mmCIF file of N, CA, C and O in Angstrom:
data_model
loop_
_atom_site.group_PDB
_atom_site.id
_atom_site.type_symbol
_atom_site.label_atom_id
_atom_site.label_comp_id
_atom_site.label_asym_id
_atom_site.label_seq_id
_atom_site.Cartn_x
_atom_site.Cartn_y
_atom_site.Cartn_z
ATOM 1 N N MET A 982 0.724 -1.244 0.179
ATOM 2 C CA MET A 982 0.797 -0.161 -0.454
ATOM 3 C C MET A 982 0.982 0.743 0.195
ATOM 4 O O MET A 982 1.482 1.083 0.641
ATOM 5 N N SER A 983 0.292 1.885 -0.923
ATOM 6 C CA SER A 983 1.802 3.527 -0.479
ATOM 7 C C SER A 983 0.937 3.956 0.216
ATOM 8 O O SER A 983 -0.125 4.024 0.828
ATOM 9 N N LYS A 984 1.628 5.617 0.220
ATOM 10 C CA LYS A 984 0.910 6.619 1.293
ATOM 11 C C LYS A 984 0.063 6.924 0.772
ATOM 12 O O LYS A 984 -0.873 8.021 2.098
ATOM 13 N N ALA A 985 -0.070 7.506 -0.685
ATOM 14 C CA ALA A 985 -1.143 8.344 -1.090
ATOM 15 C C ALA A 985 -2.870 7.059 -0.764
ATOM 16 O O ALA A 985 -3.850 8.597 -0.214
ATOM 17 N N PHE A 986 -2.633 5.473 -1.011
ATOM 18 C CA PHE A 986 -3.397 5.290 -1.132
ATOM 19 C C PHE A 986 -4.297 5.140 0.606
ATOM 20 O O PHE A 986 -5.385 5.303 0.841
ATOM 21 N N THR A 987 -3.267 5.303 1.551
ATOM 22 C CA THR A 987 -3.448 4.765 2.662
ATOM 23 C C THR A 987 -4.026 6.271 3.001
ATOM 24 O O THR A 987 -5.251 6.386 4.264
ATOM 25 N N LEU A 988 -3.649 6.808 2.608
ATOM 26 C CA LEU A 988 -3.846 9.181 2.826
ATOM 27 C C LEU A 988 -5.777 8.553 2.443
ATOM 28 O O LEU A 988 -6.778 9.168 3.298
ATOM 29 N N ILE A 989 -6.005 8.438 1.465
ATOM 30 C CA ILE A 989 -7.458 8.306 0.546
ATOM 31 C C ILE A 989 -8.658 6.983 1.639
ATOM 32 O O ILE A 989 -9.652 7.905 1.996
ATOM 33 N N THR A 990 -7.989 6.339 2.026
ATOM 34 C CA THR A 990 -8.262 5.390 2.566
ATOM 35 C C THR A 990 -9.102 6.071 4.221
ATOM 36 O O THR A 990 -9.860 5.549 4.746
ATOM 37 N N ALA A 991 -8.534 6.709 4.742
ATOM 38 C CA ALA A 991 -8.523 7.232 5.831
ATOM 39 C C ALA A 991 -9.692 8.455 5.551
ATOM 40 O O ALA A 991 -10.483 8.053 7.130
ATOM 41 N N VAL A 992 -8.713 9.711 4.826
ATOM 42 C CA VAL A 992 -10.089 10.103 4.646
ATOM 43 C C VAL A 992 -11.867 9.385 4.702
ATOM 44 O O VAL A 992 -12.447 10.026 4.621
ATOM 45 N N LEU A 993 -11.508 8.753 3.135
ATOM 46 C CA LEU A 993 -12.589 7.705 3.264
ATOM 47 C C LEU A 993 -13.538 7.152 4.925
ATOM 48 O O LEU A 993 -14.400 7.690 4.881
ATOM 49 N N MET A 994 -12.694 6.875 5.496
ATOM 50 C CA MET A 994 -13.143 5.535 6.826
ATOM 51 C C MET A 994 -13.683 7.120 7.847
ATOM 52 O O MET A 994 -14.836 6.374 8.555
ATOM 53 N N THR A 995 -13.027 7.703 7.592
ATOM 54 C CA THR A 995 -13.385 9.371 8.764
ATOM 55 C C THR A 995 -14.905 9.779 8.529
ATOM 56 O O THR A 995 -15.276 9.773 8.981
ATOM 57 N N MET A 996 -14.597 9.611 7.453
ATOM 58 C CA MET A 996 -16.584 10.356 6.450
ATOM 59 C C MET A 996 -17.710 9.315 6.394
ATOM 60 O O MET A 996 -17.850 9.774 7.508
ATOM 61 N N ALA A 997 -16.681 8.356 5.722
ATOM 62 C CA ALA A 997 -18.116 7.321 6.596
ATOM 63 C C ALA A 997 -18.753 6.890 7.807
ATOM 64 O O ALA A 997 -19.632 6.718 8.550
ATOM 65 N N ALA A 998 -17.084 7.558 9.265
ATOM 66 C CA ALA A 998 -17.842 6.946 10.169
ATOM 67 C C ALA A 998 -18.465 8.444 11.292
ATOM 68 O O ALA A 998 -19.143 8.086 12.032
ATOM 69 N N LEU A 999 -18.043 9.703 10.129
ATOM 70 C CA LEU A 999 -19.313 10.771 10.834
ATOM 71 C C LEU A 999 -20.418 10.620 10.361
ATOM 72 O O LEU A 999 -21.396 11.253 10.761
ATOM 73 N N THR A 1000 -20.798 9.843 8.503
ATOM 74 C CA THR A 1000 -21.454 9.893 8.047
ATOM 75 C C THR A 1000 -22.498 8.933 8.970
ATOM 76 O O THR A 1000 -23.783 9.436 9.056
ATOM 77 N N TRP A 1001 -21.872 7.511 9.788
ATOM 78 C CA TRP A 1001 -23.049 6.498 9.903
ATOM 79 C C TRP A 1001 -23.912 7.608 12.194
ATOM 80 O O TRP A 1001 -24.907 7.542 11.795
ATOM 81 N N LEU A 1002 -21.851 8.547 12.256
ATOM 82 C CA LEU A 1002 -22.557 8.888 13.177
ATOM 83 C C LEU A 1002 -23.889 10.044 13.538
ATOM 84 O O LEU A 1002 -24.356 10.200 13.930
ATOM 85 N N ALA A 1003 -23.440 11.101 11.920
ATOM 86 C CA ALA A 1003 -24.571 11.568 12.185
ATOM 87 C C ALA A 1003 -25.731 11.209 11.676
ATOM 88 O O ALA A 1003 -26.831 11.080 12.582
ATOM 89 N N SER A 1004 -25.553 10.022 11.276
ATOM 90 C CA SER A 1004 -27.547 9.199 10.489
ATOM 91 C C SER A 1004 -27.790 8.420 11.840
ATOM 92 O O SER A 1004 -29.082 8.579 11.927
ATOM 93 N N ALA A 1005 -27.587 8.118 12.750
ATOM 94 C CA ALA A 1005 -27.912 7.971 14.395
ATOM 95 C C ALA A 1005 -28.138 8.490 15.362
ATOM 96 O O ALA A 1005 -28.682 8.729 15.860
ATOM 97 N N LEU A 1006 -27.267 9.642 14.939
ATOM 98 C CA LEU A 1006 -28.481 10.902 15.489
ATOM 99 C C LEU A 1006 -29.176 11.494 15.252
ATOM 100 O O LEU A 1006 -30.051 11.419 16.286
ATOM 101 N N LEU A 1007 -29.733 11.318 14.031
ATOM 102 C CA LEU A 1007 -30.279 12.666 14.334
ATOM 103 C C LEU A 1007 -32.026 12.099 12.890
ATOM 104 O O LEU A 1007 -32.634 12.034 13.172
ATOM 105 N N VAL A 1008 -31.802 10.246 12.491
ATOM 106 C CA VAL A 1008 -32.602 9.562 12.604
ATOM 107 C C VAL A 1008 -33.235 8.807 14.009
ATOM 108 O O VAL A 1008 -32.659 8.442 14.467
ATOM 109 N N PRO A 1009 -34.286 8.957 13.389
ATOM 110 C CA PRO A 1009 -34.808 8.362 15.006
ATOM 111 C C PRO A 1009 -34.729 6.892 14.957
ATOM 112 O O PRO A 1009 -34.548 6.698 14.175
ATOM 113 N N HIS A 1010 -35.590 7.042 16.041
ATOM 114 C CA HIS A 1010 -34.871 5.033 16.729
ATOM 115 C C HIS A 1010 -35.732 3.897 15.994
ATOM 116 O O HIS A 1010 -36.702 4.259 15.839
ATOM 117 N N VAL A 1011 -34.894 3.153 15.222
ATOM 118 C CA VAL A 1011 -35.738 1.991 14.901
ATOM 119 C C VAL A 1011 -35.459 0.877 14.805
ATOM 120 O O VAL A 1011 -34.410 0.705 15.563
ATOM 121 N N ASP A 1012 -35.874 0.276 14.656
ATOM 122 C CA ASP A 1012 -35.278 -1.418 14.857
ATOM 123 C C ASP A 1012 -34.129 -1.086 14.015
ATOM 124 O O ASP A 1012 -34.037 -1.311 13.359
ATOM 125 N N GLY A 1013 -32.923 -2.320 15.013
ATOM 126 C CA GLY A 1013 -31.826 -2.730 14.661
ATOM 127 C C GLY A 1013 -30.548 -0.957 14.523
ATOM 128 O O GLY A 1013 -29.939 -0.969 13.997
ATOM 129 N N GLY A 1014 -31.308 -0.543 15.612
ATOM 130 C CA GLY A 1014 -30.767 0.829 16.108
ATOM 131 C C GLY A 1014 -29.321 0.343 16.614
ATOM 132 O O GLY A 1014 -28.669 1.085 16.672
ATOM 133 N N LEU A 1015 -29.198 -0.534 17.230
ATOM 134 C CA LEU A 1015 -28.137 -0.924 17.688
ATOM 135 C C LEU A 1015 -26.668 -1.030 16.560
ATOM 136 O O LEU A 1015 -25.966 -0.638 16.662
ATOM 137 N N THR A 1016 -27.786 -1.296 15.447
ATOM 138 C CA THR A 1016 -26.536 -1.699 14.303
ATOM 139 C C THR A 1016 -25.985 -0.943 14.116
ATOM 140 O O THR A 1016 -24.761 -1.117 13.764
ATOM 141 N N ARG A 1017 -26.763 0.759 14.146
ATOM 142 C CA ARG A 1017 -25.933 1.423 13.745
ATOM 143 C C ARG A 1017 -24.778 2.405 14.355
ATOM 144 O O ARG A 1017 -23.665 2.264 13.916
ATOM 145 N N TRP A 1018 -24.604 1.413 16.135
ATOM 146 C CA TRP A 1018 -23.606 2.330 16.629
ATOM 147 C C TRP A 1018 -22.394 0.960 16.358
ATOM 148 O O TRP A 1018 -21.480 1.422 16.377
ATOM 149 N N PHE A 1019 -22.473 -0.250 15.785
ATOM 150 C CA PHE A 1019 -21.460 -0.968 15.898
ATOM 151 C C PHE A 1019 -20.982 -0.552 14.787
ATOM 152 O O PHE A 1019 -19.978 -0.702 14.571
ATOM 153 N N VAL A 1020 -21.805 -0.738 13.718
ATOM 154 C CA VAL A 1020 -21.054 0.691 12.100
ATOM 155 C C VAL A 1020 -20.406 1.461 11.962
ATOM 156 O O VAL A 1020 -19.486 1.826 11.667
ATOM 157 N N VAL A 1021 -20.531 2.321 13.052
ATOM 158 C CA VAL A 1021 -19.769 3.943 14.055
ATOM 159 C C VAL A 1021 -18.877 3.415 14.171
ATOM 160 O O VAL A 1021 -17.366 3.091 14.109
ATOM 161 N N ALA A 1022 -19.069 2.260 14.840
ATOM 162 C CA ALA A 1022 -17.529 1.995 15.637
ATOM 163 C C ALA A 1022 -16.664 1.417 14.413
ATOM 164 O O ALA A 1022 -15.565 1.239 15.479
ATOM 165 N N ALA A 1023 -17.363 0.188 14.170
ATOM 166 C CA ALA A 1023 -16.189 -0.365 12.804
ATOM 167 C C ALA A 1023 -15.632 0.553 11.996
ATOM 168 O O ALA A 1023 -14.286 0.116 12.028
ATOM 169 N N PHE A 1024 -16.560 1.840 11.403
ATOM 170 C CA PHE A 1024 -15.137 3.040 10.888
ATOM 171 C C PHE A 1024 -15.163 3.756 11.886
ATOM 172 O O PHE A 1024 -13.546 3.629 10.536
ATOM 173 N N ALA A 1025 -14.825 3.944 12.706
ATOM 174 C CA ALA A 1025 -13.889 4.509 13.334
ATOM 175 C C ALA A 1025 -12.579 4.795 14.159
ATOM 176 O O ALA A 1025 -11.306 4.674 13.923
ATOM 177 N N ILE A 1026 -12.376 2.668 14.029
ATOM 178 C CA ILE A 1026 -11.730 2.145 14.093
ATOM 179 C C ILE A 1026 -11.121 2.137 13.009
ATOM 180 O O ILE A 1026 -9.951 2.263 13.464
ATOM 181 N N MET A 1027 -11.803 1.726 12.275
ATOM 182 C CA MET A 1027 -10.207 1.523 10.786
ATOM 183 C C MET A 1027 -10.313 2.520 9.448
ATOM 184 O O MET A 1027 -8.336 2.936 9.979
ATOM 185 N N ALA A 1028 -10.943 4.120 11.238
ATOM 186 C CA ALA A 1028 -10.691 4.843 10.334
ATOM 187 C C ALA A 1028 -9.006 5.735 11.587
ATOM 188 O O ALA A 1028 -7.526 5.661 10.604
ATOM 189 N N VAL A 1029 -8.382 5.266 12.671
ATOM 190 C CA VAL A 1029 -8.099 5.184 13.589
ATOM 191 C C VAL A 1029 -6.730 4.548 12.870
ATOM 192 O O VAL A 1029 -5.374 4.770 12.961
ATOM 193 N N ILE A 1030 -7.133 2.873 12.660
ATOM 194 C CA ILE A 1030 -5.901 1.809 11.789
ATOM 195 C C ILE A 1030 -5.090 3.504 10.944
ATOM 196 O O ILE A 1030 -4.152 3.012 10.798
ATOM 197 N N TYR A 1031 -5.793 2.984 9.645
ATOM 198 C CA TYR A 1031 -5.303 3.955 8.395
ATOM 199 C C TYR A 1031 -4.292 5.701 9.015
ATOM 200 O O TYR A 1031 -4.193 5.576 8.979
ATOM 201 N N TRP A 1032 -5.439 6.472 10.233
ATOM 202 C CA TRP A 1032 -4.474 7.387 10.675
ATOM 203 C C TRP A 1032 -3.601 6.848 11.201
ATOM 204 O O TRP A 1032 -2.634 7.668 10.240
ATOM 205 N N ARG A 1033 -3.321 5.997 11.723
ATOM 206 C CA ARG A 1033 -1.382 5.817 12.475
ATOM 207 C C ARG A 1033 -1.087 5.127 11.755
ATOM 208 O O ARG A 1033 0.163 5.567 11.775
ATOM 209 N N LEU A 1034 -0.708 4.355 10.594
ATOM 210 C CA LEU A 1034 -0.475 4.820 9.200
ATOM 211 C C LEU A 1034 -0.054 5.159 8.414
ATOM 212 O O LEU A 1034 1.382 4.769 8.253
ATOM 213 N N TYR A 1035 -0.829 6.082 8.213
ATOM 214 C CA TYR A 1035 -0.304 6.727 7.073
ATOM 215 C C TYR A 1035 0.792 7.868 8.292
ATOM 216 O O TYR A 1035 2.222 7.851 7.611
ATOM 217 N N PHE A 1036 0.601 8.438 9.112
ATOM 218 C CA PHE A 1036 1.535 8.733 9.739
ATOM 219 C C PHE A 1036 3.152 8.282 10.348
ATOM 220 O O PHE A 1036 3.315 8.475 10.004
ATOM 221 N N LYS A 1037 2.547 7.233 10.370
ATOM 222 C CA LYS A 1037 3.633 6.372 11.166
ATOM 223 C C LYS A 1037 4.751 5.789 8.821
ATOM 224 O O LYS A 1037 5.906 6.131 9.729
ATOM 225 N N ARG A 1038 3.880 6.291 8.209
ATOM 226 C CA ARG A 1038 5.046 5.893 7.221
ATOM 227 C C ARG A 1038 4.935 7.380 6.762
ATOM 228 O O ARG A 1038 6.342 7.476 6.366
ATOM 229 N N LYS A 1039 4.338 8.470 6.635
ATOM 230 C CA LYS A 1039 4.978 9.816 7.002
ATOM 231 C C LYS A 1039 6.059 10.329 7.697
ATOM 232 O O LYS A 1039 6.990 10.442 6.931
ATOM 233 N N SER A 1040 6.219 9.945 9.153
ATOM 234 C CA SER A 1040 7.524 10.352 9.470
ATOM 235 C C SER A 1040 8.715 9.395 9.142
ATOM 236 O O SER A 1040 9.578 9.606 9.181
ATOM 237 N N ALA A 1041 7.994 8.082 8.486
ATOM 238 C CA ALA A 1041 9.618 7.257 8.272
ATOM 239 C C ALA A 1041 9.710 7.640 6.774
ATOM 240 O O ALA A 1041 10.460 7.302 6.814
ATOM 241 N N ASP A 1042 9.135 8.778 6.476
ATOM 242 C CA ASP A 1042 9.573 8.829 4.765
ATOM 243 C C ASP A 1042 10.383 10.131 5.101
ATOM 244 O O ASP A 1042 10.837 11.171 3.848
ATOM 245 N N THR A 1043 10.524 10.800 6.324
ATOM 246 C CA THR A 1043 11.284 11.685 6.500
ATOM 247 C C THR A 1043 12.495 12.105 6.646
ATOM 248 O O THR A 1043 12.948 11.206 7.316
ATOM 249 N N PRO A 1044 13.498 12.792 5.865
ATOM 250 C CA PRO A 1044 15.133 12.590 5.515
ATOM 251 C C PRO A 1044 15.455 12.474 7.159
ATOM 252 O O PRO A 1044 14.503 12.977 8.212
ATOM 253 N N GLY A 1045 16.122 11.878 7.340
ATOM 254 C CA GLY A 1045 16.804 12.125 9.393
ATOM 255 C C GLY A 1045 15.920 10.740 9.794
ATOM 256 O O GLY A 1045 16.325 11.118 11.726
ATOM 257 N N THR A 1046 15.104 10.033 10.059
ATOM 258 C CA THR A 1046 14.274 9.047 10.557
ATOM 259 C C THR A 1046 15.139 7.931 10.853
ATOM 260 O O THR A 1046 14.497 7.160 11.160
ATOM 261 N N GLU A 1047 15.793 7.728 9.955
ATOM 262 C CA GLU A 1047 16.693 6.166 9.529
ATOM 263 C C GLU A 1047 17.277 5.971 10.575
ATOM 264 O O GLU A 1047 18.004 6.557 11.345
#
């Protein structure tokens, strides 16, 4: 995975988590509402993982850190 792919994936996962969070907060409670919170948590966890990967690779590419 390249650094650009990791950045794009991190941004998309963050946007997905925020969209699902807004959906969970704004849409009235329906059956299966707990499932939405699991989806929010899953996207948030994936976003954190990809952001960590991106910043780890970015700092590894910086001169003088070898």
